[in-house]
C-alpha atoms as an extended CHARMM CRD file, in Angstrom:
* protein
*
       238  EXT
         1         1  MET       CA             50.6450000000      -12.2870000000       -3.3580000000  PROA      1               0.0000000000
         2         2  SER       CA             49.4820000000      -12.2230000000        0.2530000000  PROA      2               0.0000000000
         3         3  LEU       CA             46.4940000000      -10.8910000000        1.9560000000  PROA      3               0.0000000000
         4         4  GLY       CA             48.3290000000      -10.9640000000        5.2640000000  PROA      4               0.0000000000
         5         5  HSD       CA             49.7690000000       -7.7750000000        4.7320000000  PROA      5               0.0000000000
         6         6  LEU       CA             48.7160000000       -6.7200000000        8.1700000000  PROA      6               0.0000000000
         7         7  PRO       CA             50.2810000000       -8.3790000000       11.1420000000  PROA      7               0.0000000000
         8         8  ASN       CA             49.2660000000      -12.0320000000       11.0730000000  PROA      8               0.0000000000
         9         9  TRP       CA             49.4920000000      -12.6730000000       15.0040000000  PROA      9               0.0000000000
        10        10  LYS       CA             50.9020000000      -16.2170000000       14.4610000000  PROA      10              0.0000000000
        11        11  ASN       CA             48.9960000000      -16.3770000000       11.1460000000  PROA      11              0.0000000000
        12        12  ARG       CA             45.5860000000      -16.4710000000       12.4570000000  PROA      12              0.0000000000
        13        13  LEU       CA             44.2420000000      -13.7420000000       10.0880000000  PROA      13              0.0000000000
        14        14  THR       CA             40.5520000000      -13.5000000000       10.0670000000  PROA      14              0.0000000000
        15        15  ALA       CA             38.3870000000      -12.4060000000        7.0190000000  PROA      15              0.0000000000
        16        16  GLN       CA             37.7450000000       -9.2230000000        8.5400000000  PROA      16              0.0000000000
        17        17  HSD       CA             41.7150000000       -8.3530000000        8.5440000000  PROA      17              0.0000000000
        18        18  ASN       CA             42.0670000000       -9.5950000000        5.1270000000  PROA      18              0.0000000000
        19        19  ALA       CA             39.2420000000       -7.2790000000        3.8610000000  PROA      19              0.0000000000
        20        20  ALA       CA             41.2890000000       -4.3010000000        4.6890000000  PROA      20              0.0000000000
        21        21  VAL       CA             44.0500000000       -5.3620000000        2.4900000000  PROA      21              0.0000000000
        22        22  PRO       CA             44.3650000000       -5.7000000000       -1.3120000000  PROA      22              0.0000000000
        23        23  VAL       CA             43.2620000000       -8.9680000000       -2.9760000000  PROA      23              0.0000000000
        24        24  ARG       CA             46.4500000000       -8.8820000000       -4.9070000000  PROA      24              0.0000000000
        25        25  ARG       CA             49.7340000000       -7.5570000000       -5.4450000000  PROA      25              0.0000000000
        26        26  SER       CA             51.8530000000       -6.7900000000       -8.6280000000  PROA      26              0.0000000000
        27        27  ARG       CA             55.0220000000       -8.3530000000       -8.0240000000  PROA      27              0.0000000000
        28        28  HSD       CA             54.0420000000      -11.7480000000       -9.2080000000  PROA      28              0.0000000000
        29        29  GLY       CA             52.5100000000      -11.5590000000      -12.5210000000  PROA      29              0.0000000000
        30        30  ALA       CA             52.7440000000       -7.9510000000      -13.8500000000  PROA      30              0.0000000000
        31        31  TRP       CA             51.1770000000       -4.4660000000      -13.7770000000  PROA      31              0.0000000000
        32        32  LEU       CA             49.4240000000       -4.9720000000      -17.0530000000  PROA      32              0.0000000000
        33        33  ALA       CA             47.8930000000       -7.1290000000      -19.3510000000  PROA      33              0.0000000000
        34        34  LYS       CA             46.7750000000      -10.7810000000      -18.6800000000  PROA      34              0.0000000000
        35        35  ARG       CA             48.4800000000      -11.0410000000      -14.9760000000  PROA      35              0.0000000000
        36        36  ALA       CA             48.3410000000       -7.5280000000      -14.0700000000  PROA      36              0.0000000000
        37        37  GLN       CA             46.6040000000       -4.7090000000      -12.8540000000  PROA      37              0.0000000000
        38        38  LYS       CA             46.6380000000       -1.1150000000      -14.6030000000  PROA      38              0.0000000000
        39        39  GLU       CA             49.6180000000        1.0840000000      -13.8760000000  PROA      39              0.0000000000
        40        40  GLY       CA             49.4030000000        3.2100000000      -11.0300000000  PROA      40              0.0000000000
        41        41  THR       CA             46.4440000000        1.1830000000       -9.3630000000  PROA      41              0.0000000000
        42        42  LYS       CA             47.4380000000        0.7810000000       -5.6150000000  PROA      42              0.0000000000
        43        43  HSD       CA             44.1250000000       -0.1810000000       -4.1780000000  PROA      43              0.0000000000
        44        44  PHE       CA             41.8660000000       -3.1230000000       -4.9760000000  PROA      44              0.0000000000
        45        45  PRO       CA             38.3760000000       -3.7490000000       -4.0050000000  PROA      45              0.0000000000
        46        46  PHE       CA             38.1150000000       -6.8030000000       -1.4990000000  PROA      46              0.0000000000
        47        47  ILE       CA             36.4030000000       -9.8700000000       -2.8790000000  PROA      47              0.0000000000
        48        48  PRO       CA             36.7310000000      -13.2580000000       -1.2180000000  PROA      48              0.0000000000
        49        49  PRO       CA             39.2090000000      -14.7990000000       -3.6620000000  PROA      49              0.0000000000
        50        50  GLU       CA             39.4350000000      -18.2270000000       -2.2210000000  PROA      50              0.0000000000
        51        51  LYS       CA             38.0570000000      -21.0560000000        0.0700000000  PROA      51              0.0000000000
        52        52  TRP       CA             38.8400000000      -19.9400000000        3.8640000000  PROA      52              0.0000000000
        53        53  TYR       CA             40.5190000000      -22.5100000000        5.5280000000  PROA      53              0.0000000000
        54        54  GLU       CA             39.8700000000      -22.4000000000        9.4640000000  PROA      54              0.0000000000
        55        55  PRO       CA             43.0210000000      -22.8590000000       11.2880000000  PROA      55              0.0000000000
        56        56  GLN       CA             43.5640000000      -26.1780000000       13.0290000000  PROA      56              0.0000000000
        57        57  ASP       CA             44.9440000000      -27.0010000000       16.5010000000  PROA      57              0.0000000000
        58        58  GLU       CA             48.0630000000      -25.7900000000       17.2640000000  PROA      58              0.0000000000
        59        59  SER       CA             49.3300000000      -29.4380000000       17.4320000000  PROA      59              0.0000000000
        60        60  THR       CA             48.7730000000      -29.9200000000       13.9070000000  PROA      60              0.0000000000
        61        61  ASP       CA             52.4900000000      -30.7460000000       12.2780000000  PROA      61              0.0000000000
        62        62  HSD       CA             51.3630000000      -31.3370000000        8.6230000000  PROA      62              0.0000000000
        63        63  TYR       CA             49.8540000000      -29.5790000000        5.5480000000  PROA      63              0.0000000000
        64        64  ARG       CA             47.6320000000      -30.9480000000        3.0100000000  PROA      64              0.0000000000
        65        65  ILE       CA             47.3940000000      -30.1750000000       -0.6140000000  PROA      65              0.0000000000
        66        66  VAL       CA             44.0300000000      -29.4120000000       -2.3480000000  PROA      66              0.0000000000
        67        67  SER       CA             44.0330000000      -29.4800000000       -6.0860000000  PROA      67              0.0000000000
        68        68  GLN       CA             41.4290000000      -27.8370000000       -8.3160000000  PROA      68              0.0000000000
        69        69  PRO       CA             41.1190000000      -27.9100000000      -12.1710000000  PROA      69              0.0000000000
        70        70  PRO       CA             43.2300000000      -25.1430000000      -13.5390000000  PROA      70              0.0000000000
        71        71  GLY       CA             40.4060000000      -23.6360000000      -15.6130000000  PROA      71              0.0000000000
        72        72  GLN       CA             39.9230000000      -23.4210000000      -19.4930000000  PROA      72              0.0000000000
        73        73  GLY       CA             42.9770000000      -22.2900000000      -21.2770000000  PROA      73              0.0000000000
        74        74  TYR       CA             45.3010000000      -22.5650000000      -18.0890000000  PROA      74              0.0000000000
        75        75  ARG       CA             47.5250000000      -25.3160000000      -16.6020000000  PROA      75              0.0000000000
        76        76  HSD       CA             49.1230000000      -26.0650000000      -13.2400000000  PROA      76              0.0000000000
        77        77  VAL       CA             52.7600000000      -25.9480000000      -13.4830000000  PROA      77              0.0000000000
        78        78  VAL       CA             53.4870000000      -28.1050000000      -10.5930000000  PROA      78              0.0000000000
        79        79  VAL       CA             51.5620000000      -31.0390000000       -8.7840000000  PROA      79              0.0000000000
        80        80  ALA       CA             51.1750000000      -32.1600000000       -5.3850000000  PROA      80              0.0000000000
        81        81  ALA       CA             54.0660000000      -34.5630000000       -5.3230000000  PROA      81              0.0000000000
        82        82  GLU       CA             56.5640000000      -32.0090000000       -6.5100000000  PROA      82              0.0000000000
        83        83  ILE       CA             55.3700000000      -29.5670000000       -3.8190000000  PROA      83              0.0000000000
        84        84  ARG       CA             55.6170000000      -32.2000000000       -1.1930000000  PROA      84              0.0000000000
        85        85  GLN       CA             59.2910000000      -32.9080000000       -2.6320000000  PROA      85              0.0000000000
        86        86  ARG       CA             60.2410000000      -29.4880000000       -2.4660000000  PROA      86              0.0000000000
        87        87  LEU       CA             59.0150000000      -28.8220000000        1.1390000000  PROA      87              0.0000000000
        88        88  ASP       CA             60.4730000000      -32.1500000000        2.3190000000  PROA      88              0.0000000000
        89        89  VAL       CA             63.9330000000      -30.4260000000        2.1660000000  PROA      89              0.0000000000
        90        90  PHE       CA             62.4990000000      -27.2860000000        3.7460000000  PROA      90              0.0000000000
        91        91  PRO       CA             63.6160000000      -26.6350000000        7.4390000000  PROA      91              0.0000000000
        92        92  ALA       CA             60.6300000000      -28.1550000000        9.0940000000  PROA      92              0.0000000000
        93        93  GLY       CA             60.4170000000      -25.6380000000       11.8710000000  PROA      93              0.0000000000
        94        94  LEU       CA             59.6750000000      -23.2000000000        9.2490000000  PROA      94              0.0000000000
        95        95  LEU       CA             56.5440000000      -25.1590000000        8.0440000000  PROA      95              0.0000000000
        96        96  GLU       CA             54.8110000000      -25.4980000000       11.4620000000  PROA      96              0.0000000000
        97        97  PRO       CA             52.1150000000      -22.7760000000       10.7420000000  PROA      97              0.0000000000
        98        98  LEU       CA             51.3590000000      -23.7780000000        7.1910000000  PROA      98              0.0000000000
        99        99  GLN       CA             48.3480000000      -26.0750000000        6.7600000000  PROA      99              0.0000000000
       100       100  VAL       CA             47.1120000000      -25.9420000000        3.5220000000  PROA      100             0.0000000000
       101       101  VAL       CA             48.5490000000      -25.6460000000       -0.2020000000  PROA      101             0.0000000000
       102       102  GLN       CA             45.9040000000      -25.1910000000       -2.7300000000  PROA      102             0.0000000000
       103       103  LEU       CA             46.3020000000      -25.4280000000       -6.6060000000  PROA      103             0.0000000000
       104       104  SER       CA             43.5490000000      -22.8950000000       -7.4230000000  PROA      104             0.0000000000
       105       105  THR       CA             41.2600000000      -22.7040000000      -10.3690000000  PROA      105             0.0000000000
       106       106  MET       CA             41.7850000000      -19.5780000000      -12.7540000000  PROA      106             0.0000000000
       107       107  THR       CA             38.2470000000      -18.0480000000      -13.2110000000  PROA      107             0.0000000000
       108       108  ARG       CA             37.0170000000      -15.2270000000      -15.2190000000  PROA      108             0.0000000000
       109       109  LYS       CA             36.7700000000      -13.0780000000      -11.9550000000  PROA      109             0.0000000000
       110       110  LYS       CA             40.2440000000      -14.1030000000      -10.9810000000  PROA      110             0.0000000000
       111       111  GLN       CA             41.5200000000      -13.0060000000      -14.2850000000  PROA      111             0.0000000000
       112       112  SER       CA             40.6750000000       -9.5080000000      -13.2380000000  PROA      112             0.0000000000
       113       113  PHE       CA             42.9560000000       -9.9650000000      -10.3430000000  PROA      113             0.0000000000
       114       114  PRO       CA             45.7610000000      -12.2880000000      -11.5670000000  PROA      114             0.0000000000
       115       115  CYS       CA             48.8500000000      -13.3340000000       -9.6570000000  PROA      115             0.0000000000
       116       116  TYR       CA             51.1220000000      -16.3930000000       -9.3560000000  PROA      116             0.0000000000
       117       117  GLY       CA             50.5700000000      -16.8980000000       -5.5820000000  PROA      117             0.0000000000
       118       118  MET       CA             48.5930000000      -15.7820000000       -2.6530000000  PROA      118             0.0000000000
       119       119  GLN       CA             48.9380000000      -16.4660000000        1.1480000000  PROA      119             0.0000000000
       120       120  TRP       CA             45.6440000000      -16.1420000000        3.3300000000  PROA      120             0.0000000000
       121       121  GLY       CA             45.7290000000      -17.1360000000        6.7600000000  PROA      121             0.0000000000
       122       122  ASN       CA             47.4580000000      -20.4300000000        7.1780000000  PROA      122             0.0000000000
       123       123  ALA       CA             47.1360000000      -21.3880000000        3.5380000000  PROA      123             0.0000000000
       124       124  VAL       CA             48.9940000000      -20.6100000000        0.2820000000  PROA      124             0.0000000000
       125       125  TYR       CA             47.4140000000      -20.6010000000       -3.1100000000  PROA      125             0.0000000000
       126       126  LEU       CA             49.1890000000      -21.4010000000       -6.2390000000  PROA      126             0.0000000000
       127       127  TYR       CA             47.4700000000      -20.1520000000       -9.5760000000  PROA      127             0.0000000000
       128       128  PRO       CA             47.7420000000      -21.6000000000      -13.0480000000  PROA      128             0.0000000000
       129       129  VAL       CA             49.3340000000      -20.1710000000      -15.9400000000  PROA      129             0.0000000000
       130       130  GLU       CA             48.2600000000      -19.9360000000      -19.5960000000  PROA      130             0.0000000000
       131       131  GLU       CA             48.5430000000      -23.4150000000      -21.2010000000  PROA      131             0.0000000000
       132       132  GLY       CA             51.1350000000      -22.1680000000      -23.7680000000  PROA      132             0.0000000000
       133       133  LEU       CA             53.4450000000      -20.8230000000      -21.2020000000  PROA      133             0.0000000000
       134       134  VAL       CA             53.7410000000      -17.3430000000      -22.7890000000  PROA      134             0.0000000000
       135       135  GLU       CA             52.2680000000      -14.2540000000      -20.8910000000  PROA      135             0.0000000000
       136       136  TYR       CA             51.5750000000      -11.1750000000      -22.8460000000  PROA      136             0.0000000000
       137       137  PHE       CA             52.1840000000       -7.7300000000      -21.7250000000  PROA      137             0.0000000000
       138       138  ASP       CA             51.0610000000       -4.0710000000      -23.1910000000  PROA      138             0.0000000000
       139       139  GLN       CA             54.1430000000       -2.0670000000      -21.3440000000  PROA      139             0.0000000000
       140       140  PRO       CA             57.5700000000       -2.9360000000      -20.7570000000  PROA      140             0.0000000000
       141       141  PRO       CA             58.1810000000       -5.1330000000      -17.4840000000  PROA      141             0.0000000000
       142       142  ARG       CA             59.4970000000       -3.2450000000      -14.6200000000  PROA      142             0.0000000000
       143       143  PRO       CA             62.8490000000       -3.8240000000      -13.6220000000  PROA      143             0.0000000000
       144       144  ALA       CA             62.1100000000       -5.8830000000      -10.2710000000  PROA      144             0.0000000000
       145       145  LEU       CA             59.9070000000       -8.2360000000      -12.2350000000  PROA      145             0.0000000000
       146       146  LEU       CA             62.2290000000       -8.5020000000      -15.3780000000  PROA      146             0.0000000000
       147       147  ASN       CA             65.1030000000       -9.2810000000      -12.8910000000  PROA      147             0.0000000000
       148       148  GLU       CA             63.2790000000      -11.7870000000      -11.0850000000  PROA      148             0.0000000000
       149       149  THR       CA             61.8750000000      -13.8160000000      -13.9230000000  PROA      149             0.0000000000
       150       150  ARG       CA             65.2310000000      -13.8410000000      -15.6970000000  PROA      150             0.0000000000
       151       151  MET       CA             66.6660000000      -15.2690000000      -12.6600000000  PROA      151             0.0000000000
       152       152  PHE       CA             64.5260000000      -18.3780000000      -13.1410000000  PROA      152             0.0000000000
       153       153  GLY       CA             64.7580000000      -18.5970000000      -16.9330000000  PROA      153             0.0000000000
       154       154  GLY       CA             61.9290000000      -16.4710000000      -18.0580000000  PROA      154             0.0000000000
       155       155  ARG       CA             62.6210000000      -14.8570000000      -21.5550000000  PROA      155             0.0000000000
       156       156  TRP       CA             61.2820000000      -11.4670000000      -22.3350000000  PROA      156             0.0000000000
       157       157  VAL       CA             60.6810000000      -10.6160000000      -26.0590000000  PROA      157             0.0000000000
       158       158  GLN       CA             59.4330000000       -7.3510000000      -27.1420000000  PROA      158             0.0000000000
       159       159  GLU       CA             57.2390000000       -7.8270000000      -30.1770000000  PROA      159             0.0000000000
       160       160  SER       CA             56.3540000000       -4.1850000000      -30.9010000000  PROA      160             0.0000000000
       161       161  GLY       CA             56.7210000000       -0.8830000000      -29.1960000000  PROA      161             0.0000000000
       162       162  ARG       CA             54.1780000000       -1.5370000000      -26.5710000000  PROA      162             0.0000000000
       163       163  THR       CA             53.7420000000       -5.4580000000      -26.6630000000  PROA      163             0.0000000000
       164       164  TRP       CA             56.2100000000       -7.7180000000      -24.4970000000  PROA      164             0.0000000000
       165       165  LYS       CA             55.6730000000      -11.4410000000      -23.9640000000  PROA      165             0.0000000000
       166       166  LEU       CA             57.3510000000      -13.3500000000      -21.2120000000  PROA      166             0.0000000000
       167       167  ILE       CA             58.1610000000      -17.0080000000      -22.3660000000  PROA      167             0.0000000000
       168       168  TRP       CA             58.4960000000      -20.1380000000      -19.9700000000  PROA      168             0.0000000000
       169       169  THR       CA             59.5670000000      -23.4860000000      -20.6050000000  PROA      169             0.0000000000
       170       170  ASP       CA             58.1290000000      -26.6550000000      -18.5480000000  PROA      170             0.0000000000
       171       171  GLU       CA             61.5290000000      -26.5670000000      -16.6370000000  PROA      171             0.0000000000
       172       172  THR       CA             61.8610000000      -22.9610000000      -15.9090000000  PROA      172             0.0000000000
       173       173  ILE       CA             58.1630000000      -22.2280000000      -15.0620000000  PROA      173             0.0000000000
       174       174  LYS       CA             58.4600000000      -25.2210000000      -12.6000000000  PROA      174             0.0000000000
       175       175  ASP       CA             61.6370000000      -23.7860000000      -10.9730000000  PROA      175             0.0000000000
       176       176  PHE       CA             60.0080000000      -20.2810000000      -10.6260000000  PROA      176             0.0000000000
       177       177  TYR       CA             56.9500000000      -21.7000000000       -8.7920000000  PROA      177             0.0000000000
       178       178  LEU       CA             58.9300000000      -24.1890000000       -6.7640000000  PROA      178             0.0000000000
       179       179  ASN       CA             61.7320000000      -22.1060000000       -5.5890000000  PROA      179             0.0000000000
       180       180  ASN       CA             60.1410000000      -18.4860000000       -5.7060000000  PROA      180             0.0000000000
       181       181  VAL       CA             56.8010000000      -18.0990000000       -5.6920000000  PROA      181             0.0000000000
       182       182  LEU       CA             55.8830000000      -20.9760000000       -3.1640000000  PROA      182             0.0000000000
       183       183  ILE       CA             58.5830000000      -19.8070000000       -0.7910000000  PROA      183             0.0000000000
       184       184  HSD       CA             57.7810000000      -16.1650000000       -1.2890000000  PROA      184             0.0000000000
       185       185  GLU       CA             54.0610000000      -17.0220000000        0.0680000000  PROA      185             0.0000000000
       186       186  ILE       CA             55.6480000000      -18.9230000000        2.9420000000  PROA      186             0.0000000000
       187       187  GLY       CA             57.6160000000      -16.1850000000        3.6320000000  PROA      187             0.0000000000
       188       188  HSD       CA             54.6840000000      -14.1720000000        4.2030000000  PROA      188             0.0000000000
       189       189  LEU       CA             52.9830000000      -16.8080000000        6.1940000000  PROA      189             0.0000000000
       190       190  LEU       CA             55.8540000000      -16.5390000000        8.9050000000  PROA      190             0.0000000000
       191       191  ASP       CA             55.7740000000      -12.8580000000        8.8030000000  PROA      191             0.0000000000
       192       192  ASN       CA             54.4640000000      -11.7690000000       12.0400000000  PROA      192             0.0000000000
       193       193  ARG       CA             56.4410000000       -8.4320000000       12.5940000000  PROA      193             0.0000000000
       194       194  ASN       CA             55.7810000000       -6.2800000000        9.5260000000  PROA      194             0.0000000000
       195       195  SER       CA             52.6220000000       -4.5230000000        9.1570000000  PROA      195             0.0000000000
       196       196  ARG       CA             53.5490000000       -2.2010000000        6.3200000000  PROA      196             0.0000000000
       197       197  PHE       CA             53.0200000000       -3.4340000000        2.7220000000  PROA      197             0.0000000000
       198       198  LEU       CA             56.3120000000       -2.5920000000        1.6390000000  PROA      198             0.0000000000
       199       199  ASP       CA             58.0780000000       -4.1560000000        4.5920000000  PROA      199             0.0000000000
       200       200  ARG       CA             56.1480000000       -7.4050000000        4.3350000000  PROA      200             0.0000000000
       201       201  GLU       CA             57.0820000000       -7.5600000000        0.3970000000  PROA      201             0.0000000000
       202       202  ARG       CA             60.9200000000       -6.9450000000        1.3090000000  PROA      202             0.0000000000
       203       203  PHE       CA             60.7970000000       -9.7550000000        3.9070000000  PROA      203             0.0000000000
       204       204  ALA       CA             59.0920000000      -12.2190000000        1.7810000000  PROA      204             0.0000000000
       205       205  GLU       CA             61.3730000000      -11.2440000000       -1.3570000000  PROA      205             0.0000000000
       206       206  TRP       CA             64.4160000000      -11.9420000000        0.9910000000  PROA      206             0.0000000000
       207       207  PHE       CA             62.8270000000      -15.1270000000        2.0770000000  PROA      207             0.0000000000
       208       208  ALA       CA             62.6050000000      -16.4380000000       -1.1380000000  PROA      208             0.0000000000
       209       209  ILE       CA             66.1920000000      -15.6870000000       -1.8310000000  PROA      209             0.0000000000
       210       210  GLU       CA             67.5910000000      -17.2300000000        1.0900000000  PROA      210             0.0000000000
       211       211  HSD       CA             65.2860000000      -20.2930000000        1.1060000000  PROA      211             0.0000000000
       212       212  GLY       CA             64.4110000000      -20.9060000000       -2.4410000000  PROA      212             0.0000000000
       213       213  TYR       CA             66.7850000000      -19.4430000000       -4.8970000000  PROA      213             0.0000000000
       214       214  LYS       CA             70.0790000000      -19.8890000000       -2.9220000000  PROA      214             0.0000000000
       215       215  PRO       CA             69.6010000000      -23.5970000000       -1.8140000000  PROA      215             0.0000000000
       216       216  SER       CA             68.2150000000      -24.3390000000       -5.2620000000  PROA      216             0.0000000000
       217       217  ARG       CA             71.3600000000      -23.2310000000       -7.0630000000  PROA      217             0.0000000000
       218       218  ARG       CA             73.7760000000      -24.9380000000       -4.5340000000  PROA      218             0.0000000000
       219       219  ALA       CA             71.8230000000      -28.1830000000       -5.3130000000  PROA      219             0.0000000000
       220       220  GLU       CA             72.0920000000      -27.5870000000       -8.7980000000  PROA      220             0.0000000000
       221       221  LEU       CA             75.6480000000      -27.0130000000       -8.7060000000  PROA      221             0.0000000000
       222       222  ALA       CA             76.3820000000      -29.9210000000       -6.5470000000  PROA      222             0.0000000000
       223       223  LYS       CA             74.3800000000      -32.0180000000       -8.9960000000  PROA      223             0.0000000000
       224       224  ARG       CA             76.3570000000      -30.6130000000      -12.0410000000  PROA      224             0.0000000000
       225       225  ALA       CA             79.5490000000      -31.4670000000      -10.0470000000  PROA      225             0.0000000000
       226       226  ALA       CA             78.3630000000      -35.1760000000       -9.1780000000  PROA      226             0.0000000000
       227       227  GLN       CA             77.6840000000      -35.6080000000      -12.8390000000  PROA      227             0.0000000000
       228       228  LYS       CA             81.2360000000      -34.3270000000      -14.2320000000  PROA      228             0.0000000000
       229       229  ILE       CA             82.8990000000      -36.7570000000      -11.5860000000  PROA      229             0.0000000000
       230       230  THR       CA             80.6540000000      -39.6600000000      -12.8610000000  PROA      230             0.0000000000
       231       231  ARG       CA             81.4540000000      -39.0760000000      -16.4150000000  PROA      231             0.0000000000
       232       232  ARG       CA             85.1360000000      -38.6440000000      -15.5050000000  PROA      232             0.0000000000
       233       233  HSD       CA             85.1040000000      -41.7020000000      -13.5950000000  PROA      233             0.0000000000
       234       234  HSD       CA             83.5160000000      -43.7170000000      -16.3920000000  PROA      234             0.0000000000
       235       235  ALA       CA             85.8220000000      -42.2180000000      -19.0940000000  PROA      235             0.0000000000
       236       236  LYS       CA             88.8860000000      -43.4110000000      -17.1700000000  PROA      236             0.0000000000
       237       237  SER       CA             87.2990000000      -46.9220000000      -16.7570000000  PROA      237             0.0000000000
       238       238  ARG       CA             87.1560000000      -47.4300000000      -20.4190000000  PROA      238             0.0000000000
């Protein structure tokens, strides 16, 4: 999710600008149940969702990671070291505006406007998920959410006519956060051209595919190929 749905003018958003846009969007999470707003709700009241980090001097060339407790019944699925490891292989020039990555606490108030990630100013916020890695929904997932989560190994199960659950594993949810949620929000951070909500979403989704999903899959294929070569080499050496 991004509060920067308006032009961010080199990502120097102010609280006043952010007050004019939704606190969350539906793409990360769902439209219903524990990680969703109700179907059809397009405008949300503005509440300051997180600590505002004042933009630092333009010469700043690094970001910091702030870790908060996940909250009762929730867990962070990535840690600071994993975020740094992922961004270490990210194109350096694209990280210039990023100044803070915060692992945020899930509070009772935030449960009313839940999401996986959010961009606000020069900061990206990542939210925890349920401890059991199972999310419940009281309507079928929309096709976009269904396809996106399946791309990263999320498994959907229909429990009854109106009850669905999304099941993750440690590996799949970590992959989803590091190669989709995090990269999507950085895409919002870099988007200083689009002003319409849908245009900003399309850009961030494209950005996440190009700089998150595709590189991670190429790396995984290369790793598997190397493992096959190693196994073959050891087999011949016996």
